[in-house]
Amino acid sequence: MIHSLFLINAAGDIFLEKHWKSVVSRSVCDYFFEAQERASEAENVPPVIPTPHHYLLSVYRHKIFFVAVIQSEVPPLFVIEFLHRVVDTFQDYFGVCSEVIIKDNVVVVYEVLEEMLDNGFPLATESNILKELIKPPTILRTVVNTITGSTNVGDQLPTGQLSVVPWRRTGVKYTNNEAYFDVIEEIDAIIDKSGSTITAEIQGVIDACVKLTGMPDLTLSFMNPRLLDDVSFHPCVRFKRWESERILSFIPPDGNFRLLSYHVSAQNLVAIPVYVKHNISFRDSSSLGRFEITVGPKQTMGKTIEGVMVTSQMPKSVLNMTLTPSQGTHVFDPVTKLLSWDVGKINPQKLPSLKGSVSLQAGTSKPDENPTINLQFKIQQLAISGLKVNRLDMYGEKYKPFKGIKYMTKAGKFQVRT
Amino acid sequence: MGIFLPLVWFRHDDLKEMLDSNKDSLKLEAMKRIVAMIARGKNASDLFPAVVKNVACKNIEVKKLVYVYLVRYAEEQQDLALLSISTFQRGLKDPNQLIRASALRVLSSIRVPIIVPIMMLAIKEAASDMSPYVRKTAAHAIPKLYSLDSDQKDQLIEVIEKLLADKTTLVAGSVVMAFEEVCPERIDLIHKNYRKLCNLLIDVEEWGQVVIINMLTRYARTQFLSPNQNESLLEENTEKAFYGSEEEDAKDAKAEAAVLAKCKPYVMDPDHRLLLRNTKPLLQSRNAAVVMAVAQLYFHLAPKAEVGVIAKALVRLLRSHSEVQYVVLQNVATMSIKRRGMFEPYLKSFYIRSTDPTQIKILKLEVLTNLANETNISTILREFQTYIRSMDKDFVAATIQAIGRCATNIGKVRDTCLNGLVQLLSNRDELVVAESVVVIKKLLQMQPAQHSEIIKHMAKLTDNIQVGWGVAGPRERGWQQCHMSEGISQVPMARASILWLIGEYCEHVPKIAPDVLRKMAKSFTNEEDIVKLQVINLAAKLYLTNSKQSKLLTQYVLNLAKYDQNYDIRDRARFIRQLIVPTEKSGALNKYAKKLFLAQKPAPILESSFKDRDHFQLGSLSHLLNAKAVGYQELPDWPDEAPDPSVRNVEVPEWTKCTSREKRKEKVEKPFYSDSEGESGPTESADSEPESGSEENGSSSSSGSSSSGTEEEEEEEEEDSGEQSEDKEEEEEVEKRPKRKDKEGSHKAVLGSAGSPSEEEEEEERAKKAKKKAPQGRKGRVETSSEASTSESSSSGSDSGSEAEAKQRKPPSSKASPKEISLLDLDDFTPSPVQPIPSSSIISTSLVTDLEGLTLTDSSLTPTLLSPAFSAVKTYELLHRMAGEGLAVEYCFSRRPFPGDPHMVAVQIQISNNTDTEVKNLRVNEPKPLSGMRIQEFPEIEHLAPGDTATVVMGIDFCDSTQAANFQLCTHTRQFYVSIQPPVGELMAPVFMSENEFKKEQGKLMGMSEITEKLTLPEKCQSDHTIVQQLTSAANVGRVPCGASNEYRFAAKTVTSGSLVLITLERREGSTAQLTINSEKMVIGTMLVKDIIQALAQ
């Protein structure tokens, strides 16, 4: 399975290496650098690179390449999924996953990696278990450790690893027992030139933050579970119950986790909450183009649209843009040709707009394509699919937990073609 | 450098000092720094002696870091590493399982050949460790040892075999991993564990699931028949029309012959079905690798009609990280060629966004092209039009290719596409034009006559597409998968294509062609090789058709080519000169030159690069690379004849297995599985005519059942004769159990059903004996077959499920294998009047459930038990005399397994007619069960005379909930709405287990599955007898023997799901006691606690 792992930063330095079997020389990464050079952008580096003796599988996150070296046949998704899990674990441990943080916590990182794989095969990947084996660093603990000489390493086998609920640590205690669920829906859409929807789907997740004492057994039911077309669960969810009763029944892991991700069936028409009016034109003769976009609300169910952000990749021949926004701020990066406009809240009475001119490189012909507009926005207190949580019950523990549910709709990959 | 070296030296010196100190904090600090060095890839090997000393350090973090160091450098410093071995050997004996496991882990990770025997010993020992965690570590250690010394293979296989038999989910994944690394060819080791693995699968951790599913895919390919063999015939026939290669024809013919020869309908092996059914829920996993593994399993193993379920899950993965998308799209591309219909509904999910990375865009394009058909082509082409204007030129080029493919595949749109592509010829971007030319050339070859205009247009383009645009030479046609063209220019290719076109169709452009040749001759020396070759080609063709105008030009070009630097071009020039210019020497070939050059050429087929990639197991690295990776295990072809399915039968059924199986059973959505039939063969048939018996299956379902019925008859006769002795034996058995006789009748029943291995063996032996004696004379009792099936269907065992299956397959005359004998135990059943069982319900008989069947036997032998003689049985009122207009109905829970369906609770109903007229046609009507609940009505009572009382039994599956079952009770005149609400204690059936088993099971059900309550025992409830009696009256549980005198243990399984319910009552000082209930079913546990406390308080 996984032989070695190299962490490579944007500059092409290998800043961490770990081997689970015999040592593989870091020169194997030369093949990776070669591929990286060939691909113009980091995201175009092929995730699987064959070399004469090894295969390099990589993921790119947080500006770091995680390159796994394998020697023989293994399902590529197995490795890729695992690497992503490693990144998630780091994020969970240190809050952020960056080169600096990893370098600062190199010993903890090493210990965690040691526990995650044995001989290249995943051993413990549940963050709840890992945290029992190796405690995440906190300022307090670091201070205490330096004084008392105690350690970050647990000396007992986490009971979770042996029990039927391997994802939950035992002996959890809280003074305030609380369970929060965030229903977050994302709209993926492609809107064509004329404003009609080419494709639109809703993908949702329920992220939970559960801080409950003991071994609570929760059930979460929906008012309209039929909406959910395709679901994938955290392993804690009892599939049986869902199949028969459409109820989520689970013993939650401790802390933050993604309970469920779902897809709302394509039959349901997706309400598109915003529209974009655009008028972008380049002329062949002159080196000036016109640029004008207006963003407005549409089908928002009475909620305000916040955090609107418009980004657009301009053609290479655009030299500069002179624009005036009616609200918010805009930036045009003449190097990457990326225009971004931070709009903020949409006021239906006074629609935000961005107008101005585009100066093109003299002598070149007009670009073939008008730029695509990518949109980001947020709507609080609304699940656009209409999904509603009915109730949350707890069994197995006596106390009354504090429960909270939050809904939010966001733009996923929301594109307007112009 | 010279300055730095001593510096490094000093720093290490100071580390050594810290390591030698006796302060743990200093050691820790030193180790941390050393590990940081290792992480950065710095060499720290010279510290080895100083570090290895600390291997026995008390501080656990220091120890761990030393381990990290040791594993990293032991290979380089073998001698010194040996110093640490004794520490690990000591660690292997530690009472703490974590320490045992980590000692084994490190010991096996030290790659020092000298310690191989020690490792072997340690692994063997750990493989039988109490702790499953240590056993898991042992499984991990196996491939490590194997890679160190492959001579140990045979011994390791033994260990693997042992660990494969392990029943814990923790071990399963790791041992299969070891199996795959050490002995993937030993497929025979899987047979016995196949069903267990299928059943455990859902509870195994996700990484293990991937490995197990991949292995089982291979296994299934060797053991089962293709579920698509009937369709494949059709499919291949149609395909032949397109790609009529001879090889395929031959294969086809063979397959046809084979199929025709047998000409039998396909019936899916129940084990095959089991695999499909148990993997399906995993499509919902959050782990992309698991979803992919299930998807490939379905793709390779499922009947065509069922493969569709994976599409939705795969499309979901497209939301994930781009690396995941990349892999998934590759697989979708392969699948979409074979099973286009599967992804068609998700067409829009493959639409491309401008923000996608190029490699993803190109894969999506591939999928879209594969999905294109007559109905959706217009939408797809409209999408493509948007893509062509993209800024990403590589992507545009790929789109043009895709349009070309759509045009070749779908005749209807060929002209539209061609026109679109011709328009692209006036695009400003050279790359776009070049790509279009190449594609147009291919399209034109299909119908050149109609398109001379286009050819003319293209001829003019040679001027526009300039030389020297790109540097690279010829490139293989068709963009290679998705590895981008790395800026290789299509331009020379385009020029070459135009030249070829003009040459090929020079009669369509007689005026232009010589002119083009003239221009090309002028620039010949500056052209790319590929263009030069085509210039020669064009010259030759023109010479043949229009020698007047082009003779000199051709000579000139050939002369230029003769002195070219490239030998290919020189060769070609020489060859062509000989061929076309008539000389004395040139022989017969000369005459045929025209035929050679201007022969009709078949149009190229634009194919996906993903075609035929599915011979690699999907989801594998080899598939992704389209090349065999090291260690890739070929996916075998389906066998023509199914190997013997009985190899998967397991002789001794285990409780755990049964429970897990029953749990799973609930998950089956298809209604017919939830029937009592369980897994009867015929229902599994994928064919539309399951009834027309296949040879292999012995006979049609009905005759199958009758045949087995007769067999049982025979057995029964035997049994009858040997019954006395048997009874004795049984009694002895009973006697053996301490203090058992004084328990209530139900307990005796429990006892009877208990499956202690010794008993089973005896049963088996007895059965063997019975079998040997030849059956004589059949009395042909009518009930026998129904009896047999009744009892069989009451069984819920998983493993032996197939025994009956196996039986079914074998003709009745076949020799009895020892496994079949379990059927013997079914014999002495009284025919149950309650349930007419469809004769097809021949099924499994696990020994366990047979024995459960014996319970029935016992009770039917003592008819008194039939009526609620059991004093503690409470009767409840179903219909009061007043409300029922004289009809009074009462019910009680008879606590006997409901014949016909083990998942139902038997409810005994007593109906008394207090009116003075006869009540007719008393029956249950319109049961309105809540979701999942099932009701098996009692047979209609035709007459009930005044003053008479009738007792009937009905079965209700309460789905382990205490919700009431509602139904109507009808007479010939009236209808009464009634409902039965079960007390929680009646939702379970007693199980027998030994003290050890109990403890083991209890250990598994800790944490949230455990409920503890303190209570005070009232005065009168102090004696053993009363406690047991009160408890067993409150719940239908069986007592478990217990060493301690102040403890009582009871065990039961819930009727529907078979989850264990374990009850422990511990008496403390005074009159207090502690009640503990362990059950997976939280709700049942809590309610049961309440009920029991109430019962004990009375």
Tab-separated table of N, CA and C in Angstrom, chain B residues 931-1022:
chain	number	residue	atom	x	y	z
B	931	SER	N	-45.552	0.754	9.164
B	931	SER	CA	-44.482	0.433	8.219
B	931	SER	C	-43.615	-0.698	8.752
B	932	GLY	N	-43.397	-1.659	7.904
B	932	GLY	CA	-42.515	-2.749	8.283
B	932	GLY	C	-43.186	-3.873	9.044
B	933	MET	N	-44.298	-3.561	9.675
B	933	MET	CA	-44.963	-4.574	10.472
B	933	MET	C	-45.693	-5.550	9.569
B	934	ARG	N	-45.648	-6.809	9.947
B	934	ARG	CA	-46.353	-7.788	9.118
B	934	ARG	C	-47.234	-8.653	9.990
B	935	ILE	N	-48.310	-9.051	9.443
B	935	ILE	CA	-49.238	-9.885	10.201
B	935	ILE	C	-49.550	-11.141	9.407
B	936	GLN	N	-49.402	-12.258	10.074
B	936	GLN	CA	-49.813	-13.513	9.441
B	936	GLN	C	-51.112	-13.938	10.111
B	937	GLU	N	-52.180	-13.852	9.345
B	937	GLU	CA	-53.498	-14.130	9.941
B	937	GLU	C	-53.650	-15.611	10.288
B	938	PHE	N	-54.545	-15.855	11.179
B	938	PHE	CA	-54.859	-17.265	11.460
B	938	PHE	C	-55.867	-17.727	10.420
B	939	PRO	N	-55.888	-19.003	10.171
B	939	PRO	CA	-56.843	-19.494	9.177
B	939	PRO	C	-58.278	-19.230	9.643
B	940	GLU	N	-59.129	-18.995	8.722
B	940	GLU	CA	-60.513	-18.642	9.017
B	940	GLU	C	-61.194	-19.748	9.836
B	941	ILE	N	-61.920	-19.313	10.828
B	941	ILE	CA	-62.711	-20.293	11.597
B	941	ILE	C	-64.111	-20.296	10.991
B	942	GLU	N	-64.472	-21.413	10.475
B	942	GLU	CA	-65.739	-21.449	9.729
B	942	GLU	C	-66.949	-21.336	10.650
B	943	HIS	N	-66.930	-22.157	11.667
B	943	HIS	CA	-68.089	-22.134	12.589
B	943	HIS	C	-67.583	-22.060	14.009
B	944	LEU	N	-68.323	-21.373	14.810
B	944	LEU	CA	-68.045	-21.409	16.251
B	944	LEU	C	-69.411	-21.493	16.936
B	945	ALA	N	-69.655	-22.662	17.443
B	945	ALA	CA	-70.972	-22.914	18.041
B	945	ALA	C	-71.152	-22.077	19.292
B	946	PRO	N	-72.365	-21.781	19.675
B	946	PRO	CA	-72.614	-21.009	20.886
B	946	PRO	C	-71.966	-21.687	22.092
B	947	GLY	N	-71.350	-20.880	22.912
B	947	GLY	CA	-70.730	-21.428	24.113
B	947	GLY	C	-69.380	-22.063	23.865
B	948	ASP	N	-69.007	-22.168	22.601
B	948	ASP	CA	-67.738	-22.823	22.288
B	948	ASP	C	-66.559	-21.851	22.368
B	949	THR	N	-65.398	-22.425	22.482
B	949	THR	CA	-64.196	-21.597	22.510
B	949	THR	C	-63.192	-22.170	21.514
B	950	ALA	N	-62.602	-21.299	20.763
B	950	ALA	CA	-61.604	-21.766	19.797
B	950	ALA	C	-60.279	-21.051	20.073
B	951	THR	N	-59.205	-21.770	19.852
B	951	THR	CA	-57.891	-21.167	20.059
B	951	THR	C	-57.111	-21.218	18.754
B	952	VAL	N	-56.639	-20.086	18.362
B	952	VAL	CA	-55.852	-20.042	17.129
B	952	VAL	C	-54.568	-19.271	17.409
B	953	VAL	N	-53.647	-19.377	16.497
B	953	VAL	CA	-52.379	-18.678	16.664
B	953	VAL	C	-52.146	-17.803	15.442
B	954	MET	N	-51.786	-16.611	15.696
B	954	MET	CA	-51.387	-15.768	14.571
B	954	MET	C	-49.994	-15.190	14.835
B	955	GLY	N	-49.356	-14.809	13.768
B	955	GLY	CA	-47.993	-14.305	13.904
B	955	GLY	C	-47.929	-12.825	13.552
B	956	ILE	N	-47.246	-12.092	14.373
B	956	ILE	CA	-47.090	-10.670	14.085
B	956	ILE	C	-45.621	-10.311	14.182
B	957	ASP	N	-45.183	-9.651	13.179
B	957	ASP	CA	-43.829	-9.128	13.226
B	957	ASP	C	-43.919	-7.673	13.688
B	958	PHE	N	-43.536	-7.426	14.917
B	958	PHE	CA	-43.689	-6.076	15.460
B	958	PHE	C	-42.524	-5.160	15.115
B	959	CYS	N	-41.565	-5.704	14.368
B	959	CYS	CA	-40.379	-4.915	14.029
B	959	CYS	C	-39.670	-4.403	15.277
B	960	ASP	N	-39.664	-5.182	16.288
B	960	ASP	CA	-38.989	-4.794	17.526
B	960	ASP	C	-39.472	-3.465	18.094
B	961	SER	N	-40.718	-3.176	17.885
B	961	SER	CA	-41.227	-1.958	18.512
B	961	SER	C	-42.492	-2.322	19.280
B	962	THR	N	-42.823	-1.500	20.242
B	962	THR	CA	-43.987	-1.836	21.035
B	962	THR	C	-45.241	-1.175	20.495
B	963	GLN	N	-45.148	-0.762	19.270
B	963	GLN	CA	-46.342	-0.179	18.701
B	963	GLN	C	-47.387	-1.259	18.429
B	964	ALA	N	-48.623	-0.858	18.534
B	964	ALA	CA	-49.705	-1.831	18.432
B	964	ALA	C	-49.922	-2.240	16.983
B	965	ALA	N	-50.317	-3.488	16.818
B	965	ALA	CA	-50.706	-3.976	15.501
B	965	ALA	C	-52.223	-3.865	15.411
B	966	ASN	N	-52.683	-3.155	14.426
B	966	ASN	CA	-54.127	-2.952	14.285
B	966	ASN	C	-54.686	-3.814	13.166
B	967	PHE	N	-55.814	-4.412	13.415
B	967	PHE	CA	-56.475	-5.156	12.341
B	967	PHE	C	-57.962	-5.286	12.673
B	968	GLN	N	-58.671	-5.849	11.742
B	968	GLN	CA	-60.100	-6.050	11.943
B	968	GLN	C	-60.363	-7.513	12.176
B	969	LEU	N	-61.239	-7.762	13.124
B	969	LEU	CA	-61.689	-9.117	13.357
B	969	LEU	C	-63.088	-9.191	12.769
B	970	CYS	N	-63.326	-10.078	11.827
B	970	CYS	CA	-64.611	-10.113	11.142
B	970	CYS	C	-65.347	-11.408	11.409
B	971	THR	N	-66.586	-11.260	11.558
B	971	THR	CA	-67.452	-12.431	11.543
B	971	THR	C	-68.298	-12.295	10.289
B	972	HIS	N	-69.240	-13.202	10.137
B	972	HIS	CA	-70.042	-13.094	8.927
B	972	HIS	C	-70.960	-11.884	8.979
B	973	THR	N	-71.141	-11.334	10.174
B	973	THR	CA	-72.030	-10.188	10.268
B	973	THR	C	-71.330	-8.893	10.622
B	974	ARG	N	-70.329	-8.991	11.465
B	974	ARG	CA	-69.779	-7.768	12.017
B	974	ARG	C	-68.275	-7.641	11.783
B	975	GLN	N	-67.782	-6.433	12.013
B	975	GLN	CA	-66.334	-6.224	11.997
B	975	GLN	C	-65.950	-5.492	13.281
B	976	PHE	N	-64.910	-5.916	13.891
B	976	PHE	CA	-64.441	-5.243	15.102
B	976	PHE	C	-63.010	-4.756	14.874
B	977	TYR	N	-62.789	-3.514	15.216
B	977	TYR	CA	-61.427	-3.005	15.128
B	977	TYR	C	-60.699	-3.334	16.413
B	978	VAL	N	-59.614	-4.044	16.297
B	978	VAL	CA	-58.885	-4.429	17.495
B	978	VAL	C	-57.401	-4.119	17.298
B	979	SER	N	-56.710	-4.094	18.403
B	979	SER	CA	-55.263	-3.914	18.272
B	979	SER	C	-54.544	-4.691	19.352
B	980	ILE	N	-53.413	-5.155	19.004
B	980	ILE	CA	-52.594	-5.908	19.947
B	980	ILE	C	-51.327	-5.123	20.206
B	981	GLN	N	-51.112	-4.841	21.463
B	981	GLN	CA	-49.878	-4.132	21.805
B	981	GLN	C	-48.995	-5.041	22.642
B	982	PRO	N	-47.841	-5.328	22.153
B	982	PRO	CA	-47.016	-6.292	22.881
B	982	PRO	C	-46.236	-5.616	24.010
B	983	PRO	N	-46.155	-6.263	25.161
B	983	PRO	CA	-45.206	-5.787	26.162
B	983	PRO	C	-43.803	-6.037	25.617
B	984	VAL	N	-42.898	-5.201	25.988
B	984	VAL	CA	-41.576	-5.287	25.390
B	984	VAL	C	-40.927	-6.659	25.608
B	985	GLY	N	-41.274	-7.266	26.732
B	985	GLY	CA	-40.685	-8.561	27.058
B	985	GLY	C	-41.078	-9.666	26.096
B	986	GLU	N	-42.123	-9.426	25.328
B	986	GLU	CA	-42.572	-10.469	24.411
B	986	GLU	C	-41.950	-10.327	23.034
B	987	LEU	N	-41.177	-9.293	22.869
B	987	LEU	CA	-40.599	-9.058	21.546
B	987	LEU	C	-39.307	-9.830	21.357
B	988	MET	N	-39.052	-10.712	22.294
B	988	MET	CA	-37.786	-11.426	22.165
B	988	MET	C	-37.980	-12.911	22.380
B	989	ALA	N	-37.015	-13.657	21.972
B	989	ALA	CA	-37.050	-15.089	22.159
B	989	ALA	C	-35.786	-15.484	22.902
B	990	PRO	N	-35.908	-16.442	23.794
B	990	PRO	CA	-34.733	-16.789	24.577
B	990	PRO	C	-33.647	-17.419	23.716
B	991	VAL	N	-32.427	-17.167	24.082
B	991	VAL	CA	-31.335	-17.896	23.451
B	991	VAL	C	-30.509	-18.518	24.558
B	992	PHE	N	-29.866	-19.574	24.186
B	992	PHE	CA	-29.020	-20.192	25.167
B	992	PHE	C	-27.591	-19.814	24.870
B	993	MET	N	-26.865	-19.513	25.886
B	993	MET	CA	-25.437	-19.336	25.687
B	993	MET	C	-24.695	-19.685	26.960
B	994	SER	N	-23.423	-19.976	26.755
B	994	SER	CA	-22.637	-20.336	27.927
B	994	SER	C	-22.213	-19.048	28.634
B	995	GLU	N	-21.674	-19.252	29.796
B	995	GLU	CA	-21.260	-18.096	30.574
B	995	GLU	C	-20.218	-17.274	29.823
B	996	ASN	N	-19.304	-17.998	29.191
B	996	ASN	CA	-18.245	-17.290	28.466
B	996	ASN	C	-18.797	-16.502	27.299
B	997	GLU	N	-19.685	-17.174	26.574
B	997	GLU	CA	-20.283	-16.482	25.434
B	997	GLU	C	-21.001	-15.231	25.905
B	998	PHE	N	-21.685	-15.406	27.006
B	998	PHE	CA	-22.440	-14.278	27.546
B	998	PHE	C	-21.496	-13.114	27.840
B	999	LYS	N	-20.407	-13.460	28.479
B	999	LYS	CA	-19.471	-12.388	28.845
B	999	LYS	C	-18.894	-11.735	27.606
B	1000	LYS	N	-18.632	-12.587	26.625
B	1000	LYS	CA	-18.058	-12.060	25.389
B	1000	LYS	C	-19.032	-11.083	24.729
B	1001	GLU	N	-20.261	-11.554	24.639
B	1001	GLU	CA	-21.263	-10.716	23.979
B	1001	GLU	C	-21.486	-9.428	24.758
B	1002	GLN	N	-21.461	-9.599	26.072
B	1002	GLN	CA	-21.691	-8.423	26.909
B	1002	GLN	C	-20.574	-7.409	26.704
B	1003	GLY	N	-19.381	-7.944	26.535
B	1003	GLY	CA	-18.247	-7.055	26.301
B	1003	GLY	C	-18.422	-6.230	25.043
B	1004	LYS	N	-19.128	-6.821	24.083
B	1004	LYS	CA	-19.327	-6.097	22.825
B	1004	LYS	C	-20.402	-5.034	22.959
B	1005	LEU	N	-21.231	-5.208	23.935
B	1005	LEU	CA	-22.372	-4.298	24.051
B	1005	LEU	C	-22.197	-3.354	25.230
B	1006	MET	N	-21.042	-2.764	25.299
B	1006	MET	CA	-20.817	-1.846	26.408
B	1006	MET	C	-21.232	-0.448	26.000
B	1007	GLY	N	-20.834	0.450	26.798
B	1007	GLY	CA	-21.058	1.854	26.477
B	1007	GLY	C	-22.529	2.177	26.385
B	1008	MET	N	-22.890	2.751	25.279
B	1008	MET	CA	-24.261	3.245	25.170
B	1008	MET	C	-25.262	2.109	25.106
B	1009	SER	N	-24.784	0.919	24.809
B	1009	SER	CA	-25.722	-0.195	24.709
B	1009	SER	C	-26.033	-0.764	26.089
B	1010	GLU	N	-25.438	-0.196	27.098
B	1010	GLU	CA	-25.615	-0.764	28.430
B	1010	GLU	C	-26.463	0.173	29.293
B	1011	ILE	N	-27.422	-0.415	29.958
B	1011	ILE	CA	-28.249	0.384	30.854
B	1011	ILE	C	-28.175	-0.261	32.230
B	1012	THR	N	-27.918	0.532	33.209
B	1012	THR	CA	-27.815	-0.012	34.562
B	1012	THR	C	-28.793	0.724	35.471
B	1013	GLU	N	-29.433	-0.033	36.335
B	1013	GLU	CA	-30.412	0.577	37.223
B	1013	GLU	C	-30.312	-0.127	38.570
B	1014	LYS	N	-30.440	0.658	39.633
B	1014	LYS	CA	-30.432	0.036	40.967
B	1014	LYS	C	-31.873	-0.160	41.404
B	1015	LEU	N	-32.097	-1.223	42.166
B	1015	LEU	CA	-33.453	-1.407	42.633
B	1015	LEU	C	-33.427	-2.116	43.985
B	1016	THR	N	-34.518	-2.083	44.632
B	1016	THR	CA	-34.651	-2.759	45.916
B	1016	THR	C	-35.609	-3.926	45.733
B	1017	LEU	N	-35.173	-5.062	46.184
B	1017	LEU	CA	-36.040	-6.228	46.041
B	1017	LEU	C	-36.975	-6.296	47.239
B	1018	PRO	N	-38.240	-6.437	46.997
B	1018	PRO	CA	-39.177	-6.527	48.120
B	1018	PRO	C	-38.986	-7.846	48.873
B	1019	GLU	N	-39.567	-7.871	50.002
B	1019	GLU	CA	-39.435	-8.990	50.934
B	1019	GLU	C	-39.657	-10.339	50.249
B	1020	LYS	N	-40.780	-10.426	49.617
B	1020	LYS	CA	-41.166	-11.747	49.098
B	1020	LYS	C	-40.370	-12.130	47.857
B	1021	CYS	N	-39.654	-11.189	47.390
B	1021	CYS	CA	-38.956	-11.453	46.137
B	1021	CYS	C	-37.473	-11.643	46.397
B	1022	GLN	N	-37.145	-12.434	47.390
B	1022	GLN	CA	-35.749	-12.596	47.730
B	1022	GLN	C	-35.190	-13.931	47.278
